[in-house]
Amino acid sequence: MFENQPKALYALALANTGERFGYYTMIAVFALFLRANFGLEPGTAGLIYSIFLGLVYFLPLIGGIMADKFGYGKMVTIGILVMFAGYLFLSVPLGGGTVAFIAMLAALFLISFGTGLFKGNLQVMVGNLYDTPELADKRDSAFSIFYMAINIGALFAPTAAVRIKEWAENSLGYAGNDAYHFSFAVACISLIVSMAIYYAFRSTFKHVEGGEPKKDKSQKVAVEELTPQQTRERIVALCLVFAVVIFFWMAFHQNGLTLTYFADEFVNPTSSGIQSMAFDVVNLVMIVFMVYSLMAFFQGKTPKAKSISAVVFLFALGILVYKYNNISGTVSVSAPIFQQFNPFYVVALTPISMAIFSSLAAKGKEPSAPRKIAYGMIVAGSAYFLMVMASQGLLTPVGQKMAKAAGETVPYASANWLIGTYLILTFGELLLSPMGISFVSKVAPPKYKGAMMGGWFVATAIGNLLVSVGGYLWGGLSLTVVWSVFIVLCLLSAAFMFLMMKRLEKVA
């Protein structure tokens, strides 16, 4: 996966890691901040949260159109600067009044617009690295590396958000609401690091920034010619996929809304024993080292490579054993910390997933991209079935709040339920998200590649707008009803995919 990749890939991936670390640090606590600082109801907070997510994924379409005219690199640079201004506004504690609320909305617009300029165009630059024949077969593994880099940033973000907020409260004496702003300030710092990486290694990828004079004809790539009917069939197939993934992202991005509400209100606020190790990001990193070193050991081509892999594996295992033997007491479990599990699973499971599908491909049994997407929807639905099981015997959100206010003893769910839910959701994500992007890039008619990739982002944006449905369900309804809504939507979407499978596989 890592062999013979251009240095530019790692430079762009690391630049993206810094930006994503700041974004996910902010997202980890944002819904809780809205409720705590402005006293918003769950539905209202969810609406603001989902509109923001929607803009983050819709505006790359505008950013792409601008990049076609002015160049990808220029839009990436402007995007980082605009995002920095937005995070800076969000970092200033202005209280909970009207001025603070308006400043917060302005900050969200700047962040989403800056992300629109940055997000899609950086991915286009990564893809452009592989337009040459000698690198074309490395494109899929390159995007896997790039996707992992995103999740490495996301892995550390929840821990950073929680720890920095606690530091501001305990060491600096800030009130809880004001302490949230210190978590937002982390994004400003991470963007500075991102920009430093981008410009330090710019010479390695400057040729794919765009906005330069047209290349000579010898560099021109052959374009596939399609009949009008073939073009129409491909666009229809892509639109069918877009319609389905809307509901995946609606369900998946409950991780920042109803799943965070559940963690905040219904999960035992303390953890002990081996379970407590899951909330230390160092332990998760050691598990990642063990997975990658094990894969490297079995795939190593020289005794030296195998030896290094074995040493890394034993080192990581030794740290975990040491930390296990020194467990004492309990640790506090903060709701945002659960958001570290999805990126952890993505980073840890991606090489295993690629190995499985490579093995199936070698045997001629690998499912098509549309089938993987349909399976991903079923897997996502099963994640919320686990949440139904976790919610048995629990009160409604309103009932839980009233019981706590009255000083009554309330039932709590084990943190293991949420940890397991994030694992299953990640399986669904690995089946759907990379496969969906691959399907779009493969099937889109050459003349409409930009518009079709924009369509993928727009579908994601619509799904993020619908995330707010979870916020409005959160209140007097049974938790079983809340989770069942997402189960039904995911399973109906999967059924629709299977009904359309022949048409989708025809163009794949």
Coordinates of C-alpha atoms in Angstrom, one line a residue:
M1 CA 0.0 0.0 0.0
F2 CA 2.8 2.4 0.8
E3 CA 5.3 1.2 -1.8
N4 CA 6.4 3.5 -4.7
Q5 CA 4.1 6.4 -3.7
P6 CA 5.2 9.9 -4.6
K7 CA 6.4 12.2 -1.8
A8 CA 3.8 14.7 -2.7
L9 CA 1.0 12.3 -1.5
Y10 CA 2.4 12.3 2.0
A11 CA 2.8 16.1 2.0
L12 CA -0.8 16.6 0.9
A13 CA -2.0 13.9 3.3
L14 CA -0.2 15.5 6.3
A15 CA -1.5 19.0 5.4
N16 CA -5.0 17.5 5.4
T17 CA -4.4 15.7 8.7
G18 CA -3.7 19.0 10.4
E19 CA -6.8 20.7 9.0
R20 CA -9.0 17.6 9.9
F21 CA -7.6 17.5 13.4
G22 CA -8.8 21.1 14.0
Y23 CA -12.2 20.4 12.4
Y24 CA -12.9 17.3 14.4
T25 CA -11.7 18.9 17.6
M26 CA -14.3 21.5 17.1
I27 CA -17.0 19.0 16.0
A28 CA -16.4 16.8 19.1
V29 CA -17.8 19.4 21.5
F30 CA -19.8 21.7 19.2
A31 CA -23.3 20.2 19.8
L32 CA -22.7 20.2 23.6
F33 CA -21.4 23.8 23.4
L34 CA -24.6 25.0 21.6
R35 CA -26.8 23.6 24.4
A36 CA -24.6 24.6 27.3
N37 CA -23.6 28.1 26.1
F38 CA -26.9 29.3 24.5
G39 CA -29.4 27.1 26.3
L40 CA -30.7 25.6 23.0
E41 CA -33.1 22.7 22.9
P42 CA -31.7 19.5 21.4
G43 CA -33.7 20.0 18.1
T44 CA -32.5 23.6 17.7
A45 CA -28.9 22.6 18.4
G46 CA -29.3 19.7 16.0
L47 CA -30.6 22.0 13.3
I48 CA -27.6 24.4 13.5
Y49 CA -25.2 21.4 13.7
S50 CA -26.7 19.7 10.6
I51 CA -26.9 23.0 8.6
F52 CA -23.3 23.5 9.3
L53 CA -22.4 20.0 8.2
G54 CA -24.5 20.4 5.1
L55 CA -22.6 23.6 4.1
V56 CA -19.3 21.9 4.8
Y57 CA -20.2 19.2 2.2
F58 CA -22.2 21.4 -0.2
L59 CA -19.7 24.2 -0.7
P60 CA -16.9 22.0 -2.2
L61 CA -19.1 22.1 -5.3
I62 CA -18.7 25.9 -5.4
G63 CA -15.0 25.5 -4.5
G64 CA -14.5 23.2 -7.4
I65 CA -16.1 25.5 -9.9
M66 CA -13.9 28.3 -8.6
A67 CA -10.8 26.1 -8.8
D68 CA -11.5 25.3 -12.4
K69 CA -11.0 28.9 -13.2
F70 CA -8.4 30.0 -10.7
G71 CA -6.5 26.9 -9.8
Y72 CA -6.7 24.2 -7.1
G73 CA -3.6 25.4 -5.1
K74 CA -4.8 29.0 -4.9
M75 CA -8.3 27.9 -3.6
V76 CA -6.6 25.6 -1.0
T77 CA -4.5 28.4 0.3
I78 CA -7.5 30.9 0.4
G79 CA -9.6 28.1 2.1
I80 CA -7.1 27.7 4.9
L81 CA -7.0 31.4 5.6
V82 CA -10.8 31.7 5.6
M83 CA -11.1 28.7 7.9
F84 CA -8.5 30.3 10.2
A85 CA -10.6 33.4 10.5
G86 CA -13.7 31.4 11.3
Y87 CA -12.0 29.3 14.0
L88 CA -10.5 32.6 15.4
F89 CA -14.0 34.0 15.8
L90 CA -15.2 30.8 17.5
S91 CA -12.3 30.9 19.9
V92 CA -13.2 34.2 21.5
P93 CA -15.5 33.8 24.5
L94 CA -18.3 36.4 24.1
G95 CA -20.8 34.9 26.5
G96 CA -24.3 33.6 25.5
G97 CA -26.0 36.7 24.3
T98 CA -27.2 37.9 20.9
V99 CA -23.7 39.2 19.8
A100 CA -22.1 35.9 20.7
F101 CA -24.8 34.0 18.8
I102 CA -24.3 36.1 15.7
A103 CA -20.5 35.8 15.9
M104 CA -20.9 32.1 16.2
L105 CA -23.0 31.9 13.1
A106 CA -20.5 34.1 11.2
A107 CA -17.7 31.8 12.3
L108 CA -19.6 28.7 11.1
F109 CA -20.1 30.3 7.7
L110 CA -16.4 31.2 7.3
I111 CA -15.4 27.7 8.4
S112 CA -17.8 26.0 6.0
F113 CA -16.9 28.3 3.1
G114 CA -13.2 27.8 3.8
T115 CA -13.6 24.1 4.0
G116 CA -15.5 24.2 0.6
L117 CA -12.5 25.8 -1.0
F118 CA -10.0 23.4 0.7
K119 CA -11.6 20.0 1.0
G120 CA -12.5 18.9 -2.5
N121 CA -9.6 20.7 -4.3
L122 CA -7.0 19.0 -2.1
Q123 CA -8.5 15.7 -3.1
V124 CA -8.4 16.7 -6.8
M125 CA -4.7 17.5 -6.4
V126 CA -4.1 14.1 -4.9
G127 CA -5.9 12.5 -7.8
N128 CA -4.0 14.5 -10.4
L129 CA -0.7 13.1 -9.0
Y130 CA -1.8 9.7 -10.5
D131 CA -2.7 10.9 -14.0
T132 CA 0.6 9.5 -15.4
P133 CA 0.7 5.9 -16.7
E134 CA 3.4 4.9 -14.3
L135 CA 1.4 5.9 -11.2
A136 CA -2.2 5.1 -12.4
D137 CA -2.3 1.7 -10.7
K138 CA -1.4 3.3 -7.3
R139 CA -4.5 5.6 -7.3
D140 CA -6.7 3.4 -5.1
S141 CA -4.0 2.7 -2.4
A142 CA -3.1 6.4 -2.5
F143 CA -6.6 7.4 -1.5
S144 CA -6.6 4.8 1.2
I145 CA -3.5 6.4 2.7
F146 CA -5.1 9.8 2.3
Y147 CA -8.3 8.6 4.0
M148 CA -6.3 7.2 6.8
A149 CA -4.5 10.5 7.2
I150 CA -7.9 12.2 7.7
N151 CA -8.8 9.7 10.4
I152 CA -5.4 10.1 12.2
G153 CA -6.3 13.7 12.7
A154 CA -9.8 12.7 13.8
L155 CA -8.4 10.1 16.2
F156 CA -6.6 12.5 18.4
A157 CA -9.2 15.3 18.2
P158 CA -11.8 14.2 20.8
T159 CA -9.0 13.7 23.4
A160 CA -7.6 17.1 22.6
A161 CA -11.0 18.8 22.9
V162 CA -11.8 17.2 26.2
R163 CA -8.4 17.6 27.8
I164 CA -8.0 21.3 26.7
K165 CA -11.4 22.2 28.0
E166 CA -10.6 20.5 31.3
W167 CA -7.3 22.3 31.5
A168 CA -9.0 25.7 30.9
E169 CA -11.5 24.9 33.7
N170 CA -9.1 23.4 36.3
S171 CA -5.9 25.3 35.7
L172 CA -7.0 28.6 34.3
G173 CA -10.3 28.9 36.2
Y174 CA -12.6 29.5 33.3
A175 CA -16.3 28.6 33.5
G176 CA -17.4 25.5 31.6
N177 CA -19.1 27.5 28.8
D178 CA -16.1 29.7 28.2
A179 CA -13.7 26.7 28.4
Y180 CA -15.2 25.3 25.2
H181 CA -13.5 28.2 23.3
F182 CA -10.1 26.8 24.1
S183 CA -11.0 23.6 22.3
F184 CA -11.9 25.7 19.3
A185 CA -8.6 27.6 19.5
V186 CA -6.8 24.3 18.8
A187 CA -8.1 24.4 15.2
C188 CA -6.3 27.7 14.7
I189 CA -3.0 26.2 15.7
S190 CA -3.6 23.1 13.6
L191 CA -4.3 25.2 10.5
I192 CA -1.0 27.0 11.0
V193 CA 0.8 23.6 11.0
S194 CA -1.2 22.6 7.9
M195 CA -0.2 25.6 6.0
A196 CA 3.5 25.2 7.1
I197 CA 3.5 21.6 5.8
Y198 CA 1.8 22.6 2.6
Y199 CA 4.3 25.3 1.7
A200 CA 7.4 23.4 3.0
F201 CA 6.7 20.6 0.5
R202 CA 4.9 22.6 -2.2
S203 CA 7.7 21.9 -4.8
T204 CA 6.7 18.2 -4.8
F205 CA 3.2 18.9 -6.0
K206 CA 3.2 22.3 -7.5
H207 CA 2.6 20.8 -11.0
V208 CA -0.9 19.6 -9.9
E209 CA -2.1 22.9 -8.4
G210 CA -3.7 24.0 -11.6
G211 CA -4.2 27.6 -12.8
E212 CA -1.2 27.2 -15.1
P213 CA -0.9 27.5 -18.8
K214 CA -2.3 24.6 -20.8
K215 CA 0.0 21.6 -21.2
D216 CA 1.3 20.7 -24.6
K217 CA -0.5 18.1 -26.7
S218 CA 2.1 15.4 -25.8
Q219 CA 0.8 15.5 -22.2
K220 CA -2.8 15.2 -23.2
V221 CA -4.7 12.1 -21.8
A222 CA -7.0 10.2 -24.0
V223 CA -10.7 10.8 -23.2
E224 CA -13.2 8.0 -23.3
E225 CA -15.9 8.6 -25.9
L226 CA -19.5 7.8 -24.9
T227 CA -22.8 7.8 -26.8
P228 CA -25.6 10.0 -25.5
Q229 CA -27.4 6.9 -24.2
Q230 CA -24.3 5.7 -22.3
T231 CA -23.8 9.1 -20.8
R232 CA -27.5 9.2 -19.7
E233 CA -27.3 5.7 -18.2
R234 CA -24.2 6.6 -16.2
I235 CA -25.6 9.8 -14.9
V236 CA -28.9 8.1 -13.9
A237 CA -26.9 5.3 -12.1
L238 CA -24.9 7.9 -10.2
C239 CA -28.0 9.8 -9.2
L240 CA -29.5 6.6 -7.8
V241 CA -26.4 6.0 -5.7
F242 CA -26.5 9.6 -4.5
A243 CA -30.1 9.2 -3.4
V244 CA -29.1 6.2 -1.2
V245 CA -26.0 7.6 0.4
I246 CA -28.0 10.6 1.6
F247 CA -29.6 8.3 4.2
F248 CA -26.2 6.7 5.1
W249 CA -24.7 10.0 6.1
M250 CA -27.9 11.0 7.9
A251 CA -27.5 7.9 10.1
F252 CA -23.7 7.9 10.3
H253 CA -23.3 11.6 11.4
Q254 CA -25.5 11.0 14.4
N255 CA -22.1 10.4 16.0
G256 CA -22.0 14.1 16.6
L257 CA -25.6 14.5 17.7
T258 CA -27.9 11.8 19.1
L259 CA -25.1 9.3 19.8
T260 CA -23.2 12.2 21.6
Y261 CA -26.4 13.0 23.5
F262 CA -26.7 9.4 24.5
A263 CA -23.1 9.3 25.7
D264 CA -23.7 12.5 27.7
E265 CA -27.0 11.5 29.3
F266 CA -27.2 7.7 29.4
V267 CA -23.7 6.2 29.5
N268 CA -22.1 5.5 32.8
P269 CA -19.9 8.6 33.4
T270 CA -17.0 6.5 34.9
S271 CA -15.1 3.5 33.7
S272 CA -12.8 1.1 35.4
G273 CA -10.7 -2.0 34.7
I274 CA -9.8 -3.0 31.2
Q275 CA -12.7 -1.0 29.7
S276 CA -11.0 2.2 31.0
M277 CA -8.0 1.5 28.7
A278 CA -10.3 2.2 25.7
F279 CA -10.5 5.9 26.7
D280 CA -6.8 6.5 26.6
V281 CA -5.8 7.4 23.0
V282 CA -2.2 6.1 23.6
N283 CA -3.6 2.6 24.0
L284 CA -5.5 2.9 20.7
V285 CA -2.4 4.1 19.0
M286 CA -0.5 1.0 20.3
I287 CA -3.2 -1.2 18.9
V288 CA -2.8 0.5 15.5
F289 CA 0.9 -0.1 15.7
M290 CA 0.3 -3.8 16.4
V291 CA -2.1 -4.2 13.5
Y292 CA 0.2 -2.5 11.0
S293 CA 3.3 -4.3 12.3
L294 CA 1.5 -7.6 12.1
M295 CA 0.5 -6.9 8.5
A296 CA 4.0 -5.8 7.7
F297 CA 5.5 -9.0 9.2
F298 CA 3.4 -11.3 7.0
Q299 CA 3.9 -9.2 3.9
G300 CA 7.6 -8.4 4.6
K301 CA 10.0 -9.3 1.8
T302 CA 13.2 -9.4 3.7
P303 CA 14.3 -10.8 7.1
K304 CA 15.2 -7.3 8.2
A305 CA 11.7 -6.0 7.5
K306 CA 10.1 -8.9 9.4
S307 CA 12.4 -8.3 12.3
I308 CA 11.6 -4.6 12.5
S309 CA 7.9 -5.4 12.4
A310 CA 8.2 -7.9 15.2
V311 CA 10.1 -5.4 17.4
V312 CA 7.4 -2.8 16.8
F313 CA 4.6 -5.3 17.6
L314 CA 6.3 -6.4 20.8
F315 CA 7.0 -2.8 21.9
A316 CA 3.4 -1.8 21.5
L317 CA 2.2 -5.0 23.2
G318 CA 4.6 -4.4 26.1
I319 CA 3.2 -0.9 26.6
L320 CA -0.3 -2.2 26.7
V321 CA 0.6 -5.0 29.2
Y322 CA 2.4 -2.4 31.4
K323 CA -0.6 0.0 31.4
Y324 CA -3.0 -2.9 32.1
N325 CA -0.9 -4.0 35.1
N326 CA -1.0 -0.4 36.4
I327 CA -4.8 0.2 36.2
S328 CA -6.1 1.7 39.4
G329 CA -9.4 3.3 40.3
T330 CA -11.8 4.8 37.8
V331 CA -11.6 7.3 35.0
S332 CA -14.1 9.9 33.9
V333 CA -15.8 9.3 30.6
S334 CA -16.7 12.5 28.8
A335 CA -19.3 12.3 25.9
P336 CA -17.0 13.7 23.2
I337 CA -14.3 11.1 23.8
F338 CA -16.5 8.5 22.1
Q339 CA -15.9 10.1 18.8
Q340 CA -12.3 8.9 18.8
F341 CA -13.4 5.3 18.1
N342 CA -14.6 5.8 14.5
P343 CA -11.3 7.2 13.3
F344 CA -9.4 4.6 15.3
Y345 CA -11.3 1.8 13.7
V346 CA -10.8 3.3 10.2
V347 CA -7.1 3.6 10.7
A348 CA -6.8 0.1 12.2
L349 CA -9.2 -1.7 9.9
T350 CA -8.3 -0.2 6.5
P351 CA -5.3 -2.4 5.7
I352 CA -7.3 -5.5 6.9
S353 CA -10.2 -4.4 4.7
M354 CA -7.9 -3.9 1.7
A355 CA -6.3 -7.3 2.3
I356 CA -9.7 -9.1 2.4
F357 CA -10.9 -7.5 -0.8
S358 CA -7.6 -8.1 -2.6
S359 CA -7.9 -11.7 -1.7
L360 CA -11.4 -11.9 -3.0
A361 CA -10.4 -10.1 -6.1
A362 CA -7.7 -12.6 -6.7
K363 CA -10.3 -15.4 -6.6
G364 CA -12.7 -13.4 -8.8
K365 CA -15.2 -13.1 -5.9
E366 CA -14.9 -9.4 -5.0
P367 CA -18.4 -7.7 -4.8
S368 CA -19.0 -4.9 -7.2
A369 CA -18.9 -1.3 -5.8
P370 CA -22.7 -1.0 -5.8
R371 CA -23.1 -4.2 -3.8
K372 CA -20.5 -3.0 -1.3
I373 CA -22.6 0.2 -0.9
A374 CA -25.8 -1.8 -0.4
Y375 CA -24.0 -4.0 2.2
G376 CA -22.7 -0.9 3.9
M377 CA -26.3 0.3 4.4
I378 CA -27.3 -3.0 6.0
V379 CA -24.3 -2.8 8.3
A380 CA -25.2 0.8 9.3
G381 CA -28.7 -0.3 10.1
S382 CA -27.4 -3.2 12.3
A383 CA -25.4 -0.6 14.3
Y384 CA -28.6 1.1 15.4
F385 CA -30.1 -2.3 16.2
L386 CA -27.3 -2.6 18.7
M387 CA -28.3 0.8 20.1
V388 CA -31.9 -0.5 20.5
M389 CA -30.5 -3.3 22.6
A390 CA -28.4 -0.8 24.6
S391 CA -31.5 1.3 25.3
Q392 CA -33.6 -1.5 26.9
G393 CA -34.7 -0.4 30.4
L394 CA -33.6 3.2 29.9
L395 CA -35.9 6.2 30.3
T396 CA -36.7 8.7 27.6
P397 CA -34.4 11.7 27.4
V398 CA -37.0 13.9 29.0
G399 CA -37.6 11.3 31.7
Q400 CA -33.8 11.0 32.4
K401 CA -33.4 14.7 32.7
M402 CA -36.4 15.0 35.2
A403 CA -35.2 12.1 37.2
K404 CA -31.7 13.5 37.5
A405 CA -33.2 16.9 38.5
A406 CA -35.2 15.2 41.2
G407 CA -32.1 13.5 42.6
E408 CA -33.3 10.1 41.7
T409 CA -31.0 7.2 40.9
V410 CA -31.2 6.7 37.1
P411 CA -30.2 3.7 35.0
Y412 CA -27.0 3.9 32.9
A413 CA -25.8 1.9 29.9
S414 CA -22.4 0.4 29.6
A415 CA -19.9 2.3 27.4
N416 CA -19.3 -0.9 25.6
W417 CA -22.6 -0.5 23.7
L418 CA -21.4 2.7 22.1
I419 CA -17.9 1.4 21.4
G420 CA -19.5 -1.6 19.6
T421 CA -21.9 0.7 17.7
Y422 CA -19.0 2.8 16.4
L423 CA -17.2 -0.4 15.3
I424 CA -20.2 -1.5 13.2
L425 CA -20.8 1.9 11.8
T426 CA -17.1 2.0 10.7
F427 CA -17.5 -1.3 8.9
G428 CA -20.4 0.3 7.0
E429 CA -18.3 3.4 6.3
L430 CA -15.4 1.4 4.9
L431 CA -17.8 -0.4 2.6
L432 CA -19.6 2.7 1.4
S433 CA -17.5 5.8 1.5
P434 CA -14.3 4.8 -0.4
M435 CA -16.3 2.5 -2.7
G436 CA -18.8 5.3 -3.4
I437 CA -16.0 7.8 -4.4
S438 CA -14.3 5.1 -6.5
F439 CA -17.6 4.3 -8.2
V440 CA -18.2 8.0 -9.0
S441 CA -14.6 8.5 -10.4
K442 CA -15.0 5.3 -12.5
V443 CA -18.5 5.7 -13.9
A444 CA -18.8 9.5 -14.3
P445 CA -18.8 10.6 -18.0
P446 CA -15.5 12.3 -18.7
K447 CA -17.2 15.6 -19.6
Y448 CA -19.0 15.6 -16.2
K449 CA -16.5 14.3 -13.7
G450 CA -16.4 17.5 -11.8
A451 CA -20.1 17.9 -11.6
M452 CA -20.6 14.2 -10.6
M453 CA -18.0 14.4 -7.8
G454 CA -19.8 17.6 -6.8
G455 CA -23.0 15.5 -6.8
W456 CA -21.4 13.1 -4.3
F457 CA -20.7 16.0 -2.0
V458 CA -24.2 17.5 -2.4
A459 CA -25.7 14.1 -1.5
T460 CA -23.5 14.1 1.6
A461 CA -24.6 17.6 2.4
I462 CA -28.3 16.7 2.1
G463 CA -27.6 13.7 4.4
N464 CA -26.0 16.0 6.9
L465 CA -28.9 18.4 6.8
L466 CA -31.2 15.5 7.6
V467 CA -29.0 14.7 10.7
S468 CA -31.2 17.3 12.5
V469 CA -34.1 14.8 12.4
G470 CA -32.3 12.9 15.3
G471 CA -32.3 16.1 17.3
Y472 CA -36.1 16.6 16.9
L473 CA -36.7 12.9 17.9
W474 CA -34.6 13.4 21.0
G475 CA -37.0 14.2 23.9
G476 CA -40.2 12.5 24.9
L477 CA -39.9 9.5 22.5
S478 CA -38.6 6.1 23.6
L479 CA -35.0 5.6 22.6
T480 CA -36.0 2.4 20.8
V481 CA -38.2 4.6 18.5
V482 CA -35.4 7.0 17.9
W483 CA -32.9 4.3 16.8
S484 CA -35.5 2.4 14.9
V485 CA -36.0 5.3 12.5
F486 CA -32.4 5.0 11.4
I487 CA -32.7 1.2 11.1
V488 CA -35.7 1.5 8.8
L489 CA -34.1 4.2 6.6
C490 CA -30.9 2.2 6.2
L491 CA -32.7 -1.1 5.4
L492 CA -35.1 0.6 2.9
S493 CA -32.1 2.2 1.2
A494 CA -30.3 -1.1 0.9
A495 CA -33.4 -2.7 -0.5
F496 CA -33.6 0.0 -3.1
M497 CA -30.0 -0.6 -4.1
F498 CA -30.6 -4.3 -4.6
L499 CA -33.7 -3.5 -6.7
M500 CA -31.5 -1.3 -8.9
M501 CA -28.5 -3.5 -8.8
K502 CA -28.6 -4.7 -12.4
R503 CA -28.8 -1.2 -13.7
L504 CA -25.9 -0.1 -11.4
E505 CA -23.7 -3.0 -12.3
K506 CA -24.3 -2.5 -16.0
V507 CA -22.3 0.7 -15.9
A508 CA -19.8 -0.2 -13.3

